[in-house]
Short mmCIF file of C-alpha atoms in Angstrom, two decimals:
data_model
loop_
_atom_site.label_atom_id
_atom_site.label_comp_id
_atom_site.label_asym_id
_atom_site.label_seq_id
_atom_site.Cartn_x
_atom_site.Cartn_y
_atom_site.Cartn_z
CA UNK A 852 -136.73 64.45 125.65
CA UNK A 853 -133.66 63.66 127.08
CA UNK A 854 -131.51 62.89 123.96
CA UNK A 855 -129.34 64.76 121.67
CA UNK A 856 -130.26 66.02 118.90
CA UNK A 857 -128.57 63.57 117.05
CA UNK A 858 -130.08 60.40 118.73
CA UNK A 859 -133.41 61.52 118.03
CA UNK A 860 -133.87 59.46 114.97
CA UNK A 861 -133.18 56.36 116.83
CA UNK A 862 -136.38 56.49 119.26
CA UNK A 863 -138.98 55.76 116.39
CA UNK A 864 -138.94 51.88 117.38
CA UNK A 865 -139.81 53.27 120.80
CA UNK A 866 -142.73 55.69 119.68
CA UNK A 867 -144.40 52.71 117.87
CA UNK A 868 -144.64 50.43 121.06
CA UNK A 869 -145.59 53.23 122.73
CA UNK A 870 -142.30 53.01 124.81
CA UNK A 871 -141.83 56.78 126.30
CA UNK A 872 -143.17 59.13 128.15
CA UNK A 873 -146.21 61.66 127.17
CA UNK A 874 -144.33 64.63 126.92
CA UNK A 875 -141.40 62.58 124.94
CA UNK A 876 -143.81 61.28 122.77
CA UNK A 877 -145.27 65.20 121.93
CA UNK A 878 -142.10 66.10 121.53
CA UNK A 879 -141.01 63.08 119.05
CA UNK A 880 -144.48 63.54 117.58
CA UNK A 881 -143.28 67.25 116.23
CA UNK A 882 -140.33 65.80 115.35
CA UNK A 883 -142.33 63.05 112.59
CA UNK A 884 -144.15 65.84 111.36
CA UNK A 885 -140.38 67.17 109.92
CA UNK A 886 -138.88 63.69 109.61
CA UNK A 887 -140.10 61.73 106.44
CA UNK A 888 -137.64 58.79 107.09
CA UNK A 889 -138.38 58.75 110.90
CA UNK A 890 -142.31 58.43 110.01
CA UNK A 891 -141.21 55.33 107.09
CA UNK A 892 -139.41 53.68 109.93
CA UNK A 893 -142.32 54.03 112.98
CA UNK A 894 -145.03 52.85 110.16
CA UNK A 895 -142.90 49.70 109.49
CA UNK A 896 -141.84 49.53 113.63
CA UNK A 897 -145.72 49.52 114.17
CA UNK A 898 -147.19 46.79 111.20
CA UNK A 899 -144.26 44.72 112.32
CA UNK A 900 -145.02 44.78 116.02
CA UNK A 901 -148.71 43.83 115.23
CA UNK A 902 -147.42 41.04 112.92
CA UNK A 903 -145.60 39.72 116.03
CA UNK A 904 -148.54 39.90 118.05
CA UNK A 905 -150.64 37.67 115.46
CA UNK A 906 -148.09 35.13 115.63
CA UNK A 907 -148.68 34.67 119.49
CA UNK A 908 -152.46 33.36 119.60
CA UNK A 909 -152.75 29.39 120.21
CA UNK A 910 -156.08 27.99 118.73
CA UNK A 911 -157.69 25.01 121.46
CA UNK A 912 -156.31 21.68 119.79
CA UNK A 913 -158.74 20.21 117.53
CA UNK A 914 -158.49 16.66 118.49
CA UNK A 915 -160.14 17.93 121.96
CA UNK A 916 -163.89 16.56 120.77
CA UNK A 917 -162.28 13.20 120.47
CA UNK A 918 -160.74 12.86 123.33
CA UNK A 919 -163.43 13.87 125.49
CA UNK A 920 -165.88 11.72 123.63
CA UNK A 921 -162.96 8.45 124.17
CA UNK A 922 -162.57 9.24 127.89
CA UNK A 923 -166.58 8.38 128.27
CA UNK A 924 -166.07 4.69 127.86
CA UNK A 925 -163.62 4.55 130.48
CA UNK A 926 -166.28 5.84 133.08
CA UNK A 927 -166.94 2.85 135.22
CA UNK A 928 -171.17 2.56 135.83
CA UNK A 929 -171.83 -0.34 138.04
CA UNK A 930 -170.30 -1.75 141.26
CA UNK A 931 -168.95 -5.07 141.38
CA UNK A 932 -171.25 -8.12 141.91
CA UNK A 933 -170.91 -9.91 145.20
CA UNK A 934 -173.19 -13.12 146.61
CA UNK A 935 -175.79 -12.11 148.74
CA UNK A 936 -174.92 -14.33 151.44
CA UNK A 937 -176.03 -12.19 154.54
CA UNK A 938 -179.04 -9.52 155.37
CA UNK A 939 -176.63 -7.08 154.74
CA UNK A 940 -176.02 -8.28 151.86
CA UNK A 941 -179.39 -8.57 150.95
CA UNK A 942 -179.65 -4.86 151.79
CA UNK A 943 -176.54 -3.71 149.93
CA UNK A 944 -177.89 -5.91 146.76
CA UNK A 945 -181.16 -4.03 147.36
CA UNK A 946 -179.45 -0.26 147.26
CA UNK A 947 -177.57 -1.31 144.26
CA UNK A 948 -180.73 -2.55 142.43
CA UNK A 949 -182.56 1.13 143.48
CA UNK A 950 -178.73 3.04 142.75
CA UNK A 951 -178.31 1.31 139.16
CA UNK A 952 -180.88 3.24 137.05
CA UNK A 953 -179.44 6.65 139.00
CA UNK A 954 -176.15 5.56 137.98
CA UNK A 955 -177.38 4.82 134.89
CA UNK A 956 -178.84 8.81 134.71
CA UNK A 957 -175.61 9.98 135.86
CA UNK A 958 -173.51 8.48 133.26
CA UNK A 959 -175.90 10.18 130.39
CA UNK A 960 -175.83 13.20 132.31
CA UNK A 961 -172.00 13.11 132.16
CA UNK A 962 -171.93 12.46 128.64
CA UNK A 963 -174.03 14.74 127.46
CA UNK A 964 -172.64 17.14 129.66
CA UNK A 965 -169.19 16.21 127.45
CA UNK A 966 -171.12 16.21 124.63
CA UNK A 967 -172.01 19.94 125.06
CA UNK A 968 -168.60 21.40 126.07
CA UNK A 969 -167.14 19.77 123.33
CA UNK A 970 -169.46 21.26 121.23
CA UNK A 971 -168.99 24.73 122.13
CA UNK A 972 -165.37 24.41 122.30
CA UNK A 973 -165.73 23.42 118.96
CA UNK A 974 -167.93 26.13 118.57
CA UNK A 975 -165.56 28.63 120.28
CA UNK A 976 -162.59 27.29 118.42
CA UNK A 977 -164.28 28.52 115.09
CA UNK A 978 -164.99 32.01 116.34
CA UNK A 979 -160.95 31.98 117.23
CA UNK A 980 -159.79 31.03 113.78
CA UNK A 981 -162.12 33.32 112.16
CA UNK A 982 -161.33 35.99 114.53
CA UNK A 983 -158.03 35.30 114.29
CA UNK A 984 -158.69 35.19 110.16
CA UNK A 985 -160.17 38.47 109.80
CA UNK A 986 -156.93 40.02 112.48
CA UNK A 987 -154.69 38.71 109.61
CA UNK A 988 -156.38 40.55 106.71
CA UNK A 989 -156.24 43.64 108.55
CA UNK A 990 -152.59 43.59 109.67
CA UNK A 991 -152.30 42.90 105.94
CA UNK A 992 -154.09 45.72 104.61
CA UNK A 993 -152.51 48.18 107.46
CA UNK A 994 -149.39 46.75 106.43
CA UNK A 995 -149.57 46.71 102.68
CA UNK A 996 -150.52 50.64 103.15
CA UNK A 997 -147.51 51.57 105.25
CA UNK A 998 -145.11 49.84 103.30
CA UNK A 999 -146.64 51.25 99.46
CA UNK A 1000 -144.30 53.18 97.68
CA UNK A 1001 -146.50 55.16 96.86
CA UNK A 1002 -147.50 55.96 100.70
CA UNK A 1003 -148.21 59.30 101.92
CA UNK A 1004 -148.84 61.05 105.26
CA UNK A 1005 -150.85 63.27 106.79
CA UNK A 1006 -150.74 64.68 110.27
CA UNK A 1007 -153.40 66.52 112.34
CA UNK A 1008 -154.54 67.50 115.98
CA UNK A 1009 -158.31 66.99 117.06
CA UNK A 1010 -160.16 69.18 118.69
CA UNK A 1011 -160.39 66.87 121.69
CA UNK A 1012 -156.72 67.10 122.13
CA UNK A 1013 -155.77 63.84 120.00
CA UNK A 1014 -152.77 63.45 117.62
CA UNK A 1015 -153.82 62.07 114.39
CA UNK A 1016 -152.54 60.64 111.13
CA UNK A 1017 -153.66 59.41 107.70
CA UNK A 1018 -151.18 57.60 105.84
CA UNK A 1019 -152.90 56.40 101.90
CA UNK A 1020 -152.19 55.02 99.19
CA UNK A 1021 -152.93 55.79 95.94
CA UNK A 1022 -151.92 52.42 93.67
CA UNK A 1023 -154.05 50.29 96.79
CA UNK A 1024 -156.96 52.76 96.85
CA UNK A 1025 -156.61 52.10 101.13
CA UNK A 1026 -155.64 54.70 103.94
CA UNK A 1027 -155.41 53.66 107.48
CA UNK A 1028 -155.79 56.16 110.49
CA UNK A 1029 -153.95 56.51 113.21
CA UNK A 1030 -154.93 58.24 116.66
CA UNK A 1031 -153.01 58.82 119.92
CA UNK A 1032 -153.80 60.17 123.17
CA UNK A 1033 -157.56 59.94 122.24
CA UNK A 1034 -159.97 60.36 125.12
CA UNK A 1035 -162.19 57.55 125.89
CA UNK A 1036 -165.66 58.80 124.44
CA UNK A 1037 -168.99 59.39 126.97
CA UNK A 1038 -171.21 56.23 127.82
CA UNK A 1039 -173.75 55.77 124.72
CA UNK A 1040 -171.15 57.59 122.08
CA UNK A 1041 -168.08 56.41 119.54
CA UNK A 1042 -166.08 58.18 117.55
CA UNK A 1043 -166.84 57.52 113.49
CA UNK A 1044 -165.06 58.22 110.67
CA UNK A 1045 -165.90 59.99 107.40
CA UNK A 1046 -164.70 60.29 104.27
CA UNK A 1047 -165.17 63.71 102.22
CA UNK A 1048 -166.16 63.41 98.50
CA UNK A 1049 -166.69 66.61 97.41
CA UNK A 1050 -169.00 68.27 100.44
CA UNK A 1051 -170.75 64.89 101.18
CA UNK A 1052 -169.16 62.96 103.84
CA UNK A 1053 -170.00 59.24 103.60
CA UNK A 1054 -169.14 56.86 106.60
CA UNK A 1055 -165.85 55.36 106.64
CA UNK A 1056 -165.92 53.05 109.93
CA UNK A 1057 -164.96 53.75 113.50
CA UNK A 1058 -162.41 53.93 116.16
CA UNK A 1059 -163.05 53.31 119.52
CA UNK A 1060 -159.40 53.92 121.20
CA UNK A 1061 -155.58 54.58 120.58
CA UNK A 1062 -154.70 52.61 117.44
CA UNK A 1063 -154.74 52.01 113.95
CA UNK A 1064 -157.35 51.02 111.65
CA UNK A 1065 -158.44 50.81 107.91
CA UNK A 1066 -160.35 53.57 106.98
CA UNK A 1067 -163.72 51.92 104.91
CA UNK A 1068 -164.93 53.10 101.54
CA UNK A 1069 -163.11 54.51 98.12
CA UNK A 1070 -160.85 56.71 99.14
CA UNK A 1071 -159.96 57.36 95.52
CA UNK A 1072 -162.36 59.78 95.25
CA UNK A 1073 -162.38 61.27 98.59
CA UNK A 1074 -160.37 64.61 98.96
CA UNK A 1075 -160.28 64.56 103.21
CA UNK A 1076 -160.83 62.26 106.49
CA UNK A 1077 -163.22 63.08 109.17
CA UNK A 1078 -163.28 62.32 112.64
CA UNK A 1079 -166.54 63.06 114.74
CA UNK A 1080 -168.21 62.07 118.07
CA UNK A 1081 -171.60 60.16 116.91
CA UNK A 1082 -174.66 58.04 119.01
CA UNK A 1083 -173.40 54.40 119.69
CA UNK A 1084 -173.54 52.55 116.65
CA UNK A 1085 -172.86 55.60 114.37
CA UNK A 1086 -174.82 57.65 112.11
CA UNK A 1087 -175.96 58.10 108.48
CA UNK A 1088 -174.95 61.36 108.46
CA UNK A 1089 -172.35 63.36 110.52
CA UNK A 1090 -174.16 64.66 113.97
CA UNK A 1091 -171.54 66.86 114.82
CA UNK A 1092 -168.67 69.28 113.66
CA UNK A 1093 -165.61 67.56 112.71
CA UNK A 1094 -163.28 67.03 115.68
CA UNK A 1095 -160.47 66.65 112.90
CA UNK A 1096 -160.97 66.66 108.95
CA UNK A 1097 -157.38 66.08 107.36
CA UNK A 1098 -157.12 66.26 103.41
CA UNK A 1099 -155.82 63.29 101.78
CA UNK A 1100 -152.40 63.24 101.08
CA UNK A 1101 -151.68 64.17 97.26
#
């Protein structure tokens, strides 16, 4: 880490974006493990960088179905009418009787072509907002844990090499976990996490990459947090030995 000593407290912003290099990021990682203020400061760094984030996605506008179904009317269907004063004429009046009803298909083609992407943008536009909906209550719950007063942390290593950390709180009954440097898992595998209450571990949702998530269930009565390696889709029960099981912070 190429800082003093006495800058080190001042890279926590850059540990929460993920900002520095692996072995700077070890190192800094030791350094949270002795640093209560430096671990306050990277929590709030890292709920208020996904905050940002939120604030970024653009839903489609909503007056889109509208406007496509408007612009229909302004299609133009038939040619203009001329006298049929020659044989061509006569022929080009004959093409344009045969080429009206095709026209005709065309148009309703069209439209209810329109008709259907405006649908599923509509369609799509929902998903968005209720994506974007349940993003929100999540970067509120993460949030609301890492700022409690209450909040406590817990660090630990996984057997697979990745740096983890539990951060709960008491007065919320929430915990979220945190995992870096975690390797991608084998094809038809994901890693699931448990919670411990008293011998029987009960499933406490997954996570499928570096990040932070809410860890599901009562934690109130749970005395540790369990990482394992489980079939795609998880299991009932725990398949394999812990990877990491971290007691819940008093």
């Amino acid at each position: 880490m190429k800082h003093h000593h006495e800058d080190v407290h001042s890279l926590a912003a850059a540990y929460a974006l993920n900002a520095m290099a692996a072995d700077e990021r070890d190192m800094f990682a030791v350094h949270l493990r002795q640093c209560a203020a430096c671990r306050q400061e990277a929590a709030e760094f890292e709920a208020t960088a996904a905050r940002l984030a939120w604030t970024t996605t653009q839903a489609p506008p909503t007056a889109m179905k509208q406007r496509t179904m408007a612009a229909i009317d302004g299609v133009r269907q038939l040619p203009p009418r001329l006298p049929a004063t020659t044989p061509a004429a006569a022929f080009g009046a004959a093409v344009r009787r045969r080429a009206v009803p095709l026209a005709l298909a065309a148009c309703l083609a069209a439209a209810a072509t329109f008709a259907g992407l405006a649908a599923r943008q509509h369609r799509e536009n929902e998903e968005l907002q209720n994506r974007a909906r349940q993003a929100e209550r999540r970067i509120d719950d993460i949030s609301g844990v890492l700022t409690a007063p209450d909040a406590r942390t817990v660090h630990g290593r996984a057997g697979n090499g990745a740096v983890t950390t539990v951060v709960a709180s008491d007065r919320q009954n929430k915990a979220v976990f945190t995992a870096t440097r975690l390797p991608a898992p084998a094809a038809g595998k994901t890693y699931q996490l448990w919670l411990d209450h008293q011998g029987t571990m009960r499933p406490a949702g997954f996570i499928h990459q570096d990040g932070i998530v809410v860890i599901e269930g009562d934690t109130a009565g749970a005395g540790a947090v369990g990482l394992t390696l489980e079939p795609a889709g998880g299991s009932a029960q725990p398949t394999t030995p812990p990877l990491v099981l971290m007691a819940l912070p008093a």
